[in-house]
Coordinates of C-alpha atoms in Angstrom, one line a residue:
Chain A
M1 CA 0.0 0.0 0.0
R2 CA 1.4 3.4 -1.0
A3 CA 1.7 6.1 1.5
S4 CA -0.4 8.6 -0.6
E5 CA -3.5 6.2 -0.8
G6 CA -6.3 7.4 1.3
T7 CA -4.8 10.9 1.8
A8 CA -7.2 12.7 -0.6
P9 CA -10.4 11.2 1.1
Q10 CA -9.0 11.9 4.6
R11 CA -8.2 15.5 3.5
A12 CA -11.7 15.8 2.2
N13 CA -13.2 14.4 5.4
G14 CA -11.1 16.9 7.4
R15 CA -12.1 19.8 5.3
L16 CA -15.8 18.8 5.6
T17 CA -15.5 18.5 9.4
L18 CA -13.8 21.8 9.7
A19 CA -16.4 23.5 7.4
L20 CA -19.3 22.0 9.5
A21 CA -17.6 23.0 12.7
V22 CA -17.1 26.6 11.5
G23 CA -20.7 26.7 10.3
A24 CA -21.9 25.4 13.7
A25 CA -19.7 28.1 15.4
V26 CA -21.3 30.8 13.2
A27 CA -24.8 29.6 14.0
L28 CA -24.2 29.5 17.7
S29 CA -22.4 32.8 17.7
L30 CA -25.4 34.5 16.1
G31 CA -27.8 32.8 18.5
I32 CA -25.7 33.8 21.5
Y33 CA -25.3 37.3 20.3
G34 CA -29.0 37.7 19.7
N35 CA -29.7 36.2 23.2
V36 CA -27.2 38.2 25.2
H37 CA -27.4 41.5 23.3
D38 CA -30.0 43.8 24.7
P39 CA -32.5 44.5 21.8
T40 CA -32.4 48.2 20.9
G41 CA -35.9 48.2 19.4
R42 CA -34.8 50.9 17.0
S43 CA -35.3 51.2 13.3
L44 CA -32.6 51.2 10.7
V45 CA -32.2 52.7 7.3
T46 CA -35.5 52.6 5.2
L47 CA -34.0 53.4 1.8
F48 CA -37.1 54.0 -0.5
F49 CA -39.4 52.0 1.7
T50 CA -41.8 53.7 4.3
A51 CA -40.5 51.7 7.3
T52 CA -37.6 49.3 8.1
I53 CA -40.0 46.4 8.4
H54 CA -41.1 46.9 4.7
L55 CA -37.5 47.0 3.7
K56 CA -36.9 43.8 5.6
V57 CA -39.8 41.9 4.1
W58 CA -39.0 43.0 0.5
F59 CA -35.3 42.2 0.9
A60 CA -36.2 38.8 2.3
T61 CA -38.6 38.2 -0.5
A62 CA -35.9 39.1 -3.1
A63 CA -33.5 36.8 -1.3
I64 CA -36.0 33.9 -1.5
G65 CA -36.5 34.7 -5.2
F66 CA -32.7 34.4 -5.8
A67 CA -32.7 31.2 -3.7
L68 CA -35.4 29.7 -5.9
F69 CA -33.3 30.7 -8.9
Q70 CA -30.3 29.0 -7.1
L71 CA -32.3 25.8 -6.7
L72 CA -33.3 25.8 -10.5
T73 CA -29.7 26.4 -11.6
A74 CA -28.4 23.8 -9.2
L75 CA -30.8 21.2 -10.6
R76 CA -29.8 22.2 -14.1
M77 CA -26.0 21.8 -13.2
Y78 CA -26.7 18.4 -11.7
G79 CA -28.6 17.3 -14.9
R80 CA -31.9 17.0 -13.0
L81 CA -33.6 19.7 -15.1
G82 CA -33.4 19.6 -18.8
R83 CA -30.8 17.8 -20.9
R84 CA -27.2 17.5 -19.7
R85 CA -25.7 20.2 -17.5
G86 CA -26.9 23.3 -19.3
P87 CA -25.0 26.1 -20.9
K88 CA -22.0 27.8 -19.5
W89 CA -23.8 30.7 -18.0
V90 CA -25.7 28.6 -15.5
P91 CA -22.8 28.0 -13.0
R92 CA -21.9 31.7 -13.1
A93 CA -25.6 32.8 -12.7
H94 CA -25.8 30.3 -9.8
R95 CA -23.0 31.9 -8.0
V96 CA -23.9 35.6 -8.7
S97 CA -27.4 34.9 -7.5
G98 CA -26.0 33.3 -4.3
V99 CA -23.9 36.3 -3.6
A100 CA -27.0 38.6 -4.2
A101 CA -29.1 36.6 -1.8
F102 CA -26.5 36.7 0.8
W103 CA -26.1 40.5 0.5
L104 CA -29.8 41.0 0.7
T105 CA -30.0 38.9 3.9
I106 CA -27.3 41.0 5.7
P107 CA -29.4 44.2 6.6
V108 CA -32.4 42.0 7.4
A109 CA -30.5 39.7 9.8
Y110 CA -28.6 42.6 11.2
H111 CA -31.8 44.4 12.1
C112 CA -33.3 41.1 13.6
L113 CA -30.3 40.5 15.9
W114 CA -29.5 44.1 16.8
S115 CA -33.0 45.5 17.2
L116 CA -35.1 42.5 18.2
G117 CA -32.7 39.8 19.5
F118 CA -33.3 36.1 19.8
Q119 CA -36.6 35.7 21.5
L120 CA -37.1 32.3 23.1
H121 CA -40.5 32.9 24.8
S122 CA -42.5 34.9 22.2
G123 CA -44.2 32.1 20.4
V124 CA -43.4 29.2 18.1
R125 CA -43.2 31.4 15.0
I126 CA -40.6 33.7 16.4
W127 CA -38.7 30.9 18.0
M128 CA -38.6 29.0 14.7
H129 CA -37.6 32.2 12.8
G130 CA -34.7 32.7 15.2
V131 CA -33.4 29.1 15.1
A132 CA -33.8 28.9 11.3
G133 CA -32.1 32.2 10.9
C134 CA -29.1 31.1 12.9
F135 CA -29.0 27.7 11.1
F136 CA -29.2 29.4 7.7
F137 CA -26.0 31.5 8.2
G138 CA -24.2 28.5 9.8
A139 CA -25.1 26.2 6.8
L140 CA -24.4 28.9 4.4
T141 CA -20.9 29.3 5.9
A142 CA -20.3 25.6 5.6
K143 CA -21.4 25.5 2.1
V144 CA -19.2 28.3 1.0
L145 CA -16.2 26.7 2.7
I146 CA -16.6 23.4 0.9
V147 CA -18.1 24.5 -2.4
R148 CA -14.7 24.8 -4.1
S149 CA -13.1 21.9 -2.2
P150 CA -12.0 19.0 -4.3
H151 CA -12.5 15.3 -3.3
V152 CA -15.5 16.1 -1.1
P153 CA -18.1 13.3 -1.8
G154 CA -20.7 14.4 -4.4
W155 CA -23.7 14.0 -2.1
V156 CA -22.4 16.7 0.3
L157 CA -23.0 19.8 -1.6
P158 CA -26.7 19.0 -2.6
I159 CA -27.4 18.2 1.0
I160 CA -25.9 21.3 2.5
G161 CA -27.3 23.5 -0.4
G162 CA -30.7 21.9 0.3
A163 CA -30.3 22.7 4.0
V164 CA -29.5 26.3 3.2
F165 CA -32.4 26.7 0.9
S166 CA -34.8 25.0 3.4
A167 CA -33.6 27.2 6.2
L168 CA -34.2 30.3 4.1
V169 CA -37.7 29.1 3.2
V170 CA -38.5 28.7 6.9
V171 CA -37.0 32.1 7.8
W172 CA -39.0 33.8 5.0
S173 CA -42.2 31.9 5.8
T174 CA -42.1 32.8 9.5
S175 CA -41.4 36.5 8.7
A176 CA -42.1 38.1 5.4
L177 CA -44.9 35.6 4.4
W178 CA -46.5 36.0 7.8
F179 CA -46.2 39.8 7.5
F180 CA -47.8 39.9 4.1
R181 CA -50.6 37.7 5.3
T182 CA -51.4 39.7 8.5
N183 CA -50.6 43.2 7.3
G184 CA -51.0 43.1 3.6
V185 CA -48.6 44.1 0.9
H186 CA -47.0 47.5 1.6
F187 CA -43.9 49.3 0.5
Chain B
M1 CA -8.4 32.4 -16.5
K2 CA -11.7 34.2 -16.8
T3 CA -13.3 31.7 -14.5
R4 CA -10.5 32.0 -12.0
V5 CA -10.9 35.9 -11.9
F6 CA -14.7 35.4 -11.6
N7 CA -14.4 33.0 -8.8
R8 CA -12.0 35.3 -7.0
W9 CA -14.5 38.2 -7.2
V10 CA -17.3 35.9 -6.0
G11 CA -15.1 35.0 -3.0
I12 CA -14.2 38.7 -2.3
A13 CA -17.9 39.7 -2.5
L14 CA -18.8 37.0 0.1
A15 CA -15.9 37.8 2.3
V16 CA -16.7 41.5 2.2
G17 CA -20.4 40.9 3.0
A18 CA -19.5 38.7 5.9
F19 CA -17.0 41.3 7.2
I20 CA -19.5 44.1 7.0
F21 CA -22.1 41.9 8.8
V22 CA -19.6 41.2 11.7
L23 CA -18.6 44.9 11.9
L24 CA -22.3 45.9 12.1
L25 CA -22.9 43.3 14.8
A26 CA -19.9 44.6 16.7
G27 CA -21.5 48.1 16.7
V28 CA -19.4 49.7 14.0
G29 CA -21.5 51.9 11.8
S30 CA -24.8 51.4 13.6
A31 CA -25.1 55.1 14.4
A32 CA -24.7 56.0 10.8
L33 CA -27.4 53.5 9.7
T34 CA -29.9 54.7 12.4
S35 CA -29.3 58.4 11.6
L36 CA -30.6 57.7 8.1
T37 CA -34.0 56.7 9.3
P38 CA -36.5 59.4 8.8

């Protein structure tokens, strides 16, 4: 048996473990920050919206739109949608839409953590929103860390990508969708 | 080559976003953001 045999899978497993550990640390850090930090209850920048909450729900909705686009382009890249792996622009569009979704979630998550905090005893919806929000950023971190990593088993990326997408769907459903249903559509 | 440059920019964009997020959570720039609220 050669000394190099088994090195690549071991390295891949190490990289995967490290990525998951960093992701878990990010999720935990956000949860702890939201729990320990005293909520300010203040508003942030509104841009062209009438209130920060409207900015948040629309930014979150745009993010879920990009996430849906990510899901479709990922299916296309994996040959599950249409024939073969699709044209060359698909992987690029997938990555650009991912960055866009991430940037859109930054002000939303920041306002949630800084102004509202992690609320454990304010109802199931808010608890789920907080947990899924922290999980989303942890899973996203893990995905970004392993997405360019060679030798990682092929099933890893779809699983983590699916987890990121599912978490964002829960986050959006328990916030923006709830807001639209209870308060109507406003800008 | 083009793909490499593109991937680098994607990485930079993600890193900058994460950095800004952490800075905001650390309290840097919060005053500037709140002062923009009408």
